[in-house]
Amino acid sequence: MFVKTGITVSPGVAFGEAVILDNRGFHVPRRIVPKAFQEENLERFRQALDQTAQEIQQSREVISQQLGESYGAIFEAHLEMLQDVQLKNKIEKLINQQYAAESAVSEVLQQYQEAFANLGNAYLAQRAHDIEDIEKRILRQLMGDRSWRSRLETLLESTENPIILAHNLTPSETAYLDQTKVAGLATESGGSGSHTAIVASALGIPGIVGIGPFLSHVNYGDPVILDGNAGRIILNPDEKNQEYYRGEVERDQSRKAHLQEAVDLPAQTKDGVRIQLLTNIEFPHEAEQGPAIHSDGVGLYRTEFLYLGADEIPSEEDHFQSYCKVLDAMGDKPVVIRTLDLGADKLSTLADAPCPEDEKNPFLGLRSIRLSLRNLSHFHTQLKAILRASVRGQVRIMFPLISTLTEWRHAKAALNNVKEDLDEQGIAYSPDVRVGMMVEVPSAVLMIDQFCREVDFFSIGTNDLIQYCLAVDRGNKDVAYLYNNSDPAVLRLMKQVVEAGRKAEVPVSVCGQMCSNPVYTMALVGLGFRSLSVPPSALSQIKTVLRELEVDHCREVADKILQMDNAKQVNTFLRKELSQAMSSFEFW
């Protein structure tokens, strides 16, 4: 028996047989061809591009038919990437330098993947998998290898309750998994913010990614247990685990049916206290997807995707069109747009950005609002686009990584300057745009009373608050044990913010991975939060838990954990309380 844990991207439990996909892609060496073959390679590339576009369109139609147009939009984004003129020009430039078509495609798209994968922002780093998907598609067309789908279908037909095991899966490979045949999927690499995760969740296929090496421990047809609720995979389980998980599969089916019942119900506690349940998005099309439509609005719209993978800073019109798509999709619901939240080492095209080697500690360096204030012309461009879009809906502007009151005032001054420019030009914008800030560093918490006098709303970003509070690099495996949502120091900081907001009547929301984990829902409500922002995939689960809680009991729970002195004690207590709160459901 071999047990490993990973990152759950789609909850659920599966018990079946292993189907191993060897899909690590193509290794394409740099190959220079004689100049006489240059035109031939250009033509081969252009044909492959056209054929890939047709294939992506087919993927869009398949997933739209299965799940609806909103999920098909994921492949619309792939199509837009494929049709990007800059991308095509870069590849053709290499071919004109006598690169073989395959080499040019691989070299350029590998550069794009690295640009995304090396980001300080974990969510946006997942976009590397979308680029990988496009690379695989084009190379398959160029190399004539388009048989993987038929091989997969043959394997699925000959396997009972097949569980797909692979090094990684692209969104298109995931989309073509038949949800009536595939019991689950697990990969060695990957992350929670990928489009692969979104598709797997939408298909309802239990999935775990980022497990690390495990394929060498399993053979085709071996029994496999995949516990997506616990993020655990068990290869060749013993009889005791097999017996237990047969019952878990039945309980999981009941659990899913109950979660679906909560989709259209209001997010409120058992004693009738309404909780604003917002969603986090990265791309405009996510606002059109089913889960987001059923939320109370967008609590965090990350705008970084506009800046990445491009040679030039996005124009005002690029910003404006993206924001309008989200606002149109959300109607009269609030949309909180966060300004640029990247480091200078990721945006070398920005003026005055330091060289990456000059940034010894990128997370403590020139990033987020600091970078925006250093490059005011680009900051003004983004703010102007947001204000112009504000006439289309309930826009709120949020500045990230505010450390001092001076920083906040400089950001507000930049916004006021943009308003004056728009007034002079006679361009309309909403006068009611609220302006808030992320609370992510301890200095902001210590000065929260003063911030309350000037800020319209706060949103606590738990991911960074934990990192900066505990002085831990969340990407460093050697100190990962310190990074913990349950740490009492973090909980006390959060309590201080929500209390200050309550007294000053300034709304306080909370976002981050902590929010999407039901273990912490009771604690957050008890601490005083009445607004939560979670990924679309977590909305139904968090809503279901909220509807079983009573606020007075949540307060008692919060009071107890604030007196505890270590994260393990807090986590154990919260899990026990959640289990008791959901005890009326046999399957919980």
XYZ file of C-alpha atoms in Angstrom:
588
model
C 0.000 0.000 0.000
C 1.342 3.432 -0.991
C -0.243 6.671 0.295
C 0.457 10.248 -0.847
C -1.280 13.587 -0.479
C -1.735 16.486 -2.884
C -3.954 19.463 -3.667
C -7.667 18.850 -4.085
C -9.002 20.565 -7.215
C -12.328 18.763 -7.278
C -13.732 17.087 -4.150
C -15.178 13.609 -4.094
C -14.234 9.988 -3.460
C -13.466 7.303 -6.037
C -12.474 3.632 -5.840
C -11.371 2.038 -9.093
C -8.546 0.828 -11.310
C -5.487 2.749 -12.490
C -5.302 4.072 -16.045
C -1.862 5.616 -16.596
C -1.505 8.308 -19.258
C 1.974 8.951 -20.620
C 1.370 12.531 -21.686
C 4.484 14.428 -20.678
C 4.474 16.052 -24.088
C 7.196 16.375 -26.664
C 10.900 16.934 -26.211
C 11.816 19.189 -29.110
C 15.511 19.997 -29.547
C 16.570 23.176 -31.308
C 16.962 22.219 -34.978
C 18.226 24.513 -37.733
C 17.128 23.691 -41.291
C 18.590 24.786 -44.644
C 17.285 28.114 -45.939
C 15.679 26.288 -48.866
C 13.172 24.741 -46.424
C 12.244 28.036 -44.766
C 9.056 28.625 -46.769
C 8.011 25.013 -46.317
C 8.341 25.333 -42.538
C 6.376 28.566 -42.534
C 3.581 26.880 -44.467
C 3.638 23.825 -42.163
C 3.377 26.096 -39.134
C 0.485 28.102 -40.570
C -1.408 24.934 -41.486
C -0.820 23.518 -37.997
C -2.065 26.785 -36.523
C -5.281 26.603 -38.558
C -5.804 22.925 -37.676
C -5.173 23.639 -33.997
C -7.717 26.462 -34.080
C -10.288 24.047 -35.510
C -9.459 21.500 -32.804
C -9.795 24.098 -30.031
C -13.129 25.188 -31.459
C -14.211 21.547 -31.335
C -13.124 21.372 -27.685
C -15.159 24.495 -27.003
C -18.249 22.953 -28.575
C -17.803 19.663 -26.694
C -17.401 21.274 -23.274
C -20.154 23.833 -23.975
C -22.537 21.015 -24.814
C -21.570 19.107 -21.676
C -21.384 21.959 -19.164
C -22.674 25.120 -20.795
C -21.270 28.078 -22.703
C -19.556 29.578 -19.662
C -17.153 26.630 -19.345
C -16.620 26.490 -23.082
C -15.278 30.026 -22.724
C -12.101 28.532 -21.236
C -11.259 27.273 -24.721
C -12.316 30.581 -26.209
C -9.456 32.022 -24.150
C -7.151 29.368 -25.646
C -8.305 30.394 -29.101
C -7.528 34.029 -28.324
C -4.023 33.054 -27.195
C -3.520 31.030 -30.373
C -4.635 33.939 -32.551
C -2.383 36.435 -30.769
C -0.448 38.283 -33.474
C 2.621 38.749 -31.275
C 2.805 35.021 -30.579
C 2.545 34.162 -34.265
C 5.135 36.786 -35.212
C 7.628 35.498 -32.634
C 7.360 31.944 -33.958
C 7.602 33.035 -37.587
C 10.611 35.195 -36.737
C 12.467 32.099 -35.516
C 11.402 30.119 -38.583
C 12.787 32.935 -40.729
C 16.033 32.441 -38.809
C 16.024 28.841 -40.154
C 14.500 27.164 -37.093
C 12.429 24.069 -37.844
C 8.725 24.788 -37.287
C 8.610 22.386 -34.315
C 11.648 24.008 -32.697
C 10.266 27.522 -33.152
C 6.872 26.608 -31.668
C 8.411 24.844 -28.691
C 10.986 27.563 -27.957
C 8.493 30.453 -28.000
C 5.752 28.670 -26.064
C 8.258 27.379 -23.507
C 9.265 31.010 -22.924
C 5.614 31.909 -22.361
C 5.189 28.989 -19.955
C 8.239 30.013 -17.946
C 6.995 33.605 -17.733
C 3.789 32.391 -16.110
C 5.202 29.510 -14.050
C 7.824 31.693 -12.341
C 5.344 34.259 -11.030
C 5.188 35.225 -7.390
C 1.395 35.011 -7.748
C 0.440 31.324 -7.439
C -2.951 31.768 -9.077
C -1.545 33.287 -12.250
C 1.296 30.782 -12.359
C -1.320 28.142 -13.178
C -1.836 29.772 -16.592
C 1.366 28.014 -17.687
C -0.741 24.870 -18.120
C -2.931 26.637 -20.660
C 0.148 27.567 -22.692
C 1.371 23.963 -22.401
C -1.976 22.795 -23.748
C -1.615 25.014 -26.820
C 1.991 23.881 -27.363
C 0.976 20.216 -27.279
C -1.842 20.794 -29.729
C 0.324 22.579 -32.318
C 3.149 20.039 -32.009
C 0.722 17.148 -32.425
C -0.457 18.726 -35.653
C 3.112 19.270 -36.865
C 4.240 15.758 -35.910
C 1.101 13.930 -36.930
C 0.470 12.476 -33.446
C -3.263 12.846 -32.900
C -4.025 9.353 -31.628
C -3.881 9.915 -27.861
C -7.659 10.311 -27.620
C -8.412 6.970 -29.282
C -5.817 5.270 -27.062
C -7.512 6.762 -23.999
C -10.956 5.616 -25.133
C -9.657 2.068 -25.559
C -8.184 2.091 -22.050
C -11.396 3.427 -20.508
C -13.522 0.785 -22.206
C -11.417 -2.028 -20.747
C -11.192 -0.696 -17.181
C -13.665 -0.822 -14.290
C -14.172 2.578 -12.602
C -11.038 4.009 -14.263
C -8.975 6.525 -12.305
C -6.725 8.582 -14.581
C -3.139 8.903 -13.332
C -0.689 11.186 -15.153
C 2.274 13.465 -14.663
C 0.016 16.352 -15.683
C -3.203 16.952 -17.619
C -3.938 19.934 -19.835
C -7.407 21.539 -19.902
C -8.210 19.940 -23.263
C -7.132 16.481 -22.114
C -9.315 16.906 -19.038
C -12.262 18.182 -21.083
C -12.269 15.041 -23.208
C -12.553 12.746 -20.194
C -15.965 11.097 -20.283
C -17.546 11.926 -16.922
C -19.802 8.870 -17.221
C -16.743 6.601 -17.405
C -13.926 8.305 -15.460
C -14.138 7.873 -11.686
C -11.315 10.263 -10.766
C -7.993 11.807 -11.768
C -4.657 12.447 -10.070
C -1.475 14.106 -11.312
C 2.076 14.463 -10.086
C 2.214 18.179 -10.933
C -0.274 21.044 -11.292
C -2.025 23.477 -8.972
C -5.411 24.523 -7.658
C -5.831 27.613 -9.843
C -5.480 25.935 -13.235
C -8.128 25.667 -15.918
C -7.593 21.911 -15.656
C -8.910 22.205 -12.104
C -11.870 24.303 -13.246
C -12.819 21.768 -15.927
C -12.394 18.795 -13.576
C -14.577 20.488 -10.976
C -17.237 21.359 -13.551
C -17.293 17.788 -14.835
C -17.744 16.592 -11.265
C -14.702 14.321 -11.496
C -12.860 13.977 -8.141
C -9.327 15.268 -8.679
C -6.014 15.743 -6.884
C -2.950 17.478 -8.368
C 0.562 18.345 -7.229
C 1.024 14.974 -5.532
C 4.669 14.626 -6.498
C 6.253 11.450 -7.921
C 4.016 8.403 -7.569
C 3.614 6.850 -11.034
C 6.576 4.520 -10.455
C 4.582 2.883 -7.639
C 1.566 1.859 -9.711
C 0.784 -0.326 -12.717
C -2.123 -0.292 -15.131
C -5.175 -1.937 -13.538
C -3.952 -1.664 -9.928
C -6.670 -0.793 -7.376
C -6.650 2.910 -6.484
C -8.541 4.941 -3.886
C -8.782 8.675 -4.538
C -10.053 10.746 -1.614
C -10.507 14.227 -3.055
C -12.050 15.463 0.183
C -8.837 14.764 2.081
C -6.436 15.272 -0.842
C -5.214 11.687 -0.488
C -4.461 8.902 -2.974
C -3.984 5.283 -1.886
C -2.363 2.867 -4.332
C -2.979 -0.863 -3.845
C -5.004 -0.305 -0.624
C -5.333 -3.001 2.031
C -8.672 -4.678 2.819
C -9.447 -2.326 5.702
C -9.170 0.765 3.491
C -11.080 -0.892 0.669
C -14.006 -1.678 2.960
C -14.051 1.825 4.473
C -13.912 3.636 1.139
C -16.684 1.589 -0.432
C -18.914 3.244 2.172
C -17.245 6.622 1.567
C -18.143 6.496 -2.121
C -21.835 6.134 -1.212
C -21.635 8.922 1.367
C -19.880 11.165 -1.130
C -22.693 10.746 -3.649
C -25.199 11.837 -0.982
C -22.994 14.794 -0.063
C -22.856 16.056 -3.651
C -26.620 15.837 -4.018
C -27.065 17.971 -0.897
C -24.533 20.592 -2.025
C -26.393 20.986 -5.298
C -29.563 21.790 -3.353
C -27.824 24.837 -1.821
C -26.974 26.542 -5.129
C -30.032 28.807 -5.252
C -30.478 29.215 -1.488
C -29.361 32.404 0.312
C -26.052 32.390 2.179
C -27.238 32.766 5.754
C -26.744 31.045 9.079
C -29.274 28.748 10.713
C -30.418 31.635 12.927
C -30.994 33.924 9.936
C -27.842 36.070 9.816
C -27.076 36.940 6.191
C -23.489 36.413 5.053
C -22.308 38.084 1.859
C -20.736 35.266 -0.173
C -18.605 36.670 -2.982
C -16.338 34.972 -5.504
C -12.752 35.422 -6.711
C -11.969 35.525 -10.440
C -8.910 35.981 -12.659
C -10.385 36.064 -16.161
C -13.486 37.852 -17.477
C -15.167 34.666 -18.666
C -15.157 33.263 -15.116
C -17.810 35.834 -14.163
C -20.138 34.197 -16.681
C -19.769 30.706 -15.231
C -22.577 29.070 -13.264
C -21.072 29.243 -9.747
C -20.124 32.932 -10.024
C -23.584 33.847 -11.277
C -25.061 32.409 -8.064
C -22.692 34.428 -5.837
C -23.377 37.840 -4.280
C -20.770 39.476 -6.504
C -17.035 39.495 -7.196
C -15.004 40.073 -4.051
C -11.651 39.905 -5.819
C -11.021 40.440 -9.522
C -7.317 39.896 -10.156
C -6.154 41.995 -13.095
C -2.632 40.618 -13.524
C -3.484 38.431 -16.519
C -3.610 41.579 -18.668
C 0.083 42.228 -18.080
C 1.500 38.746 -18.540
C 2.671 37.023 -21.690
C 2.728 40.301 -23.625
C 5.578 42.440 -24.884
C 3.774 45.684 -24.151
C 1.933 47.124 -21.184
C -1.837 46.737 -21.735
C -3.595 49.773 -23.124
C -6.438 51.613 -21.455
C -8.811 49.975 -23.922
C -7.483 46.492 -23.040
C -8.279 47.187 -19.395
C -11.635 48.774 -20.153
C -12.948 45.920 -22.307
C -11.977 43.290 -19.729
C -13.644 45.147 -16.870
C -16.816 45.745 -18.886
C -17.172 42.018 -19.579
C -17.153 41.252 -15.860
C -19.500 44.093 -14.944
C -21.964 43.137 -17.670
C -21.964 39.537 -16.434
C -22.535 40.508 -12.783
C -25.337 43.036 -13.391
C -26.087 45.072 -10.272
C -23.825 42.985 -8.015
C -20.610 44.527 -6.646
C -17.312 43.896 -8.432
C -14.106 44.600 -6.499
C -11.252 45.246 -8.934
C -7.793 44.914 -7.420
C -5.068 46.963 -9.072
C -1.833 45.357 -10.262
C -0.427 42.852 -7.765
C 2.860 41.650 -9.260
C 6.542 42.235 -8.613
C 8.900 44.303 -10.747
C 10.910 41.164 -11.514
C 7.888 39.888 -13.451
C 7.351 43.091 -15.419
C 10.660 44.025 -16.988
C 8.865 46.106 -19.629
C 7.827 48.658 -17.004
C 9.917 51.790 -16.771
C 12.253 52.010 -13.757
C 11.692 48.362 -12.863
C 14.750 46.839 -11.186
C 16.570 43.952 -12.802
C 15.422 40.610 -11.336
C 18.881 39.958 -9.899
C 18.596 43.201 -7.915
C 15.544 41.849 -6.096
C 17.052 39.697 -3.369
C 13.661 39.280 -1.684
C 10.924 39.810 -4.318
C 8.076 39.450 -1.821
C 9.610 42.270 0.225
C 10.592 44.379 -2.755
C 9.089 46.552 -5.470
C 5.702 44.961 -6.029
C 1.956 45.578 -5.948
C 1.007 49.142 -4.964
C 4.693 50.057 -4.597
C 5.284 49.224 -8.251
C 2.154 51.091 -9.336
C 3.204 54.225 -7.469
C 6.675 54.017 -9.017
C 5.109 53.852 -12.503
C 2.319 56.407 -12.262
C 1.568 56.599 -15.978
C 0.701 52.883 -16.088
C -1.175 53.167 -12.795
C -3.201 56.071 -14.192
C -4.026 53.987 -17.278
C -5.501 51.210 -15.157
C -7.387 53.579 -12.854
C -8.813 55.508 -15.795
C -10.121 52.294 -17.372
C -11.712 51.199 -14.090
C -13.441 54.550 -13.635
C -14.704 54.558 -17.229
C -16.115 51.057 -16.703
C -17.786 52.109 -13.440
C -20.832 53.407 -15.327
C -21.565 49.759 -16.260
C -22.038 48.449 -12.718
C -21.081 48.530 -9.034
C -17.325 48.977 -9.279
C -15.098 49.045 -6.224
C -11.357 49.707 -6.415
C -8.944 47.908 -4.103
C -5.245 48.645 -3.616
C -3.018 45.654 -2.686
C -0.182 45.428 -0.149
C -0.782 48.771 1.552
C 1.803 49.067 4.342
C 1.472 52.674 5.521
C -1.006 55.529 5.586
C 1.341 57.532 3.364
C 1.202 54.781 0.743
C -2.598 54.749 0.915
C -2.776 58.526 0.530
C -0.465 58.475 -2.477
C -2.679 55.840 -4.122
C -5.815 57.876 -3.391
C -4.109 60.994 -4.766
C -3.358 59.143 -8.002
C -7.021 58.177 -8.259
C -8.150 61.760 -7.637
C -5.784 63.008 -10.339
C -7.339 60.580 -12.807
C -10.821 61.766 -11.846
C -9.770 65.346 -12.545
C -8.433 64.315 -15.959
C -11.711 62.575 -16.804
C -13.686 65.621 -15.680
C -11.612 67.864 -17.935
C -12.183 65.521 -20.874
C -15.900 65.245 -20.169
C -15.702 61.457 -19.753
C -18.367 59.969 -17.500
C -17.676 57.799 -14.462
C -19.658 56.831 -11.388
C -19.271 59.237 -8.460
C -20.089 56.386 -6.058
C -17.019 54.193 -6.598
C -15.855 52.927 -3.215
C -12.122 52.645 -2.616
C -10.606 50.080 -0.280
C -7.425 48.204 0.490
C -6.091 44.732 1.088
C -4.928 44.064 4.633
C -1.922 41.806 4.124
C 0.883 43.089 6.343
C 1.053 43.471 10.144
C 1.832 47.205 9.892
C -1.591 47.804 8.342
C -3.232 45.903 11.192
C -1.371 47.917 13.817
C -2.609 51.157 12.212
C -6.088 49.878 11.392
C -7.883 52.495 13.530
C -6.305 55.291 11.505
C -7.016 53.534 8.209
C -10.683 53.264 9.216
C -10.971 57.061 9.025
C -10.021 57.101 5.327
C -10.864 53.721 3.774
C -14.284 52.692 2.408
C -13.732 48.951 2.915
C -11.099 46.351 3.804
C -10.392 42.889 2.448
C -8.053 40.683 4.441
C -5.821 38.648 2.134
C -5.088 35.660 4.332
C -2.465 34.099 2.050
C -0.082 37.052 2.293
C -1.062 38.017 5.837
C 0.069 34.578 7.028
C 3.286 34.882 5.039
C 4.204 38.322 6.362
C 2.983 37.707 9.904
C 4.986 34.503 10.333
C 7.959 35.561 8.160
C 7.618 32.445 6.030
C 8.066 32.013 2.288
C 5.011 29.947 1.395
C 6.829 28.601 -1.676
C 9.772 27.260 0.353
C 9.208 23.621 1.281
C 11.838 23.812 4.043
C 9.721 26.245 6.061
C 6.282 25.292 4.741
C 5.400 23.812 8.145
C 5.200 27.364 9.525
C 2.634 28.494 6.956
C -0.648 27.697 8.669
C -4.154 29.201 8.512
C -4.725 28.067 12.081
C -1.905 30.009 13.697
C -3.311 31.970 16.685
C -1.198 35.031 15.813
C -2.899 35.296 12.423
C -6.348 34.829 13.953
C -5.680 37.595 16.480
C -4.618 39.992 13.719
C -7.803 39.216 11.809
C -9.915 39.779 14.914
C -8.272 43.166 15.441
C -9.180 44.257 11.897
C -12.789 43.091 11.941
C -13.375 44.681 15.360
C -11.959 48.018 14.227
C -14.119 47.866 11.119
C -17.229 47.096 13.158
C -16.672 50.038 15.500
C -15.987 52.453 12.619
C -18.745 50.953 10.434
C -16.247 50.089 7.696
C -17.066 46.785 5.907
C -14.434 44.060 6.237
C -14.295 41.057 3.933
C -11.834 38.188 3.859
C -10.392 36.226 0.948
C -7.671 33.634 0.448
C -7.401 29.863 0.732
C -8.552 29.994 4.340
C -11.988 31.194 3.199
C -12.611 28.289 0.859
C -11.845 25.664 3.513
C -15.019 24.779 5.488
C -12.893 24.000 8.539
C -12.509 27.767 9.068
C -16.033 28.922 8.213
C -17.224 28.717 11.803
C -14.161 30.598 13.048
C -14.569 33.382 10.482
C -18.226 33.923 11.350
C -17.377 33.822 15.052
C -14.591 36.364 14.632
C -17.160 38.741 13.168
C -16.817 38.444 9.391
C -20.057 38.890 7.457
C -18.475 38.893 3.994
C -16.423 36.040 2.529
C -14.869 35.790 -0.934
C -14.083 32.307 -2.242
C -13.285 30.572 -5.552
C -16.365 29.662 -7.623
C -15.831 25.959 -6.936
C -16.158 26.487 -3.159
C -19.382 28.536 -3.141
C -21.869 25.678 -2.659
C -19.833 23.952 0.037
C -19.267 27.105 2.095
C -22.924 28.073 1.705
C -24.025 24.623 2.899
C -21.856 24.917 6.013
C -23.042 28.469 6.734
C -26.664 27.343 6.700
C -25.959 24.863 9.525
C -24.230 27.333 11.849
C -25.575 29.546 14.638
C -23.765 32.824 15.237
C -23.732 32.630 19.049
C -22.046 29.232 18.925
C -19.576 30.515 16.328
C -18.649 33.346 18.701
C -18.005 30.827 21.486
C -15.775 28.828 19.147
C -13.854 31.963 18.121
C -13.346 33.020 21.740
C -11.857 29.607 22.538
C -9.427 29.465 19.610
C -8.168 32.974 20.359
C -6.976 31.645 23.723
C -5.104 28.683 22.220
C -1.345 28.827 21.755
C -0.592 26.697 18.688
C -1.964 25.973 15.224
C -2.381 22.229 15.718
C -4.629 22.760 18.734
C -6.762 25.263 16.795
C -7.082 23.036 13.731
C -8.034 19.936 15.716
C -10.677 21.867 17.655
C -12.201 23.447 14.529
C -12.421 20.096 12.739
C -14.213 18.597 15.723
C -16.666 21.511 15.875
C -17.368 21.290 12.133
C -18.066 17.575 12.415
C -20.544 18.190 15.232
C -22.230 21.081 13.409
C -22.782 18.925 10.343
C -23.728 15.796 12.293
C -27.316 15.925 11.001
C -25.909 14.824 7.653
C -24.731 11.236 7.796
C -22.443 11.788 4.831
C -20.494 14.775 6.244
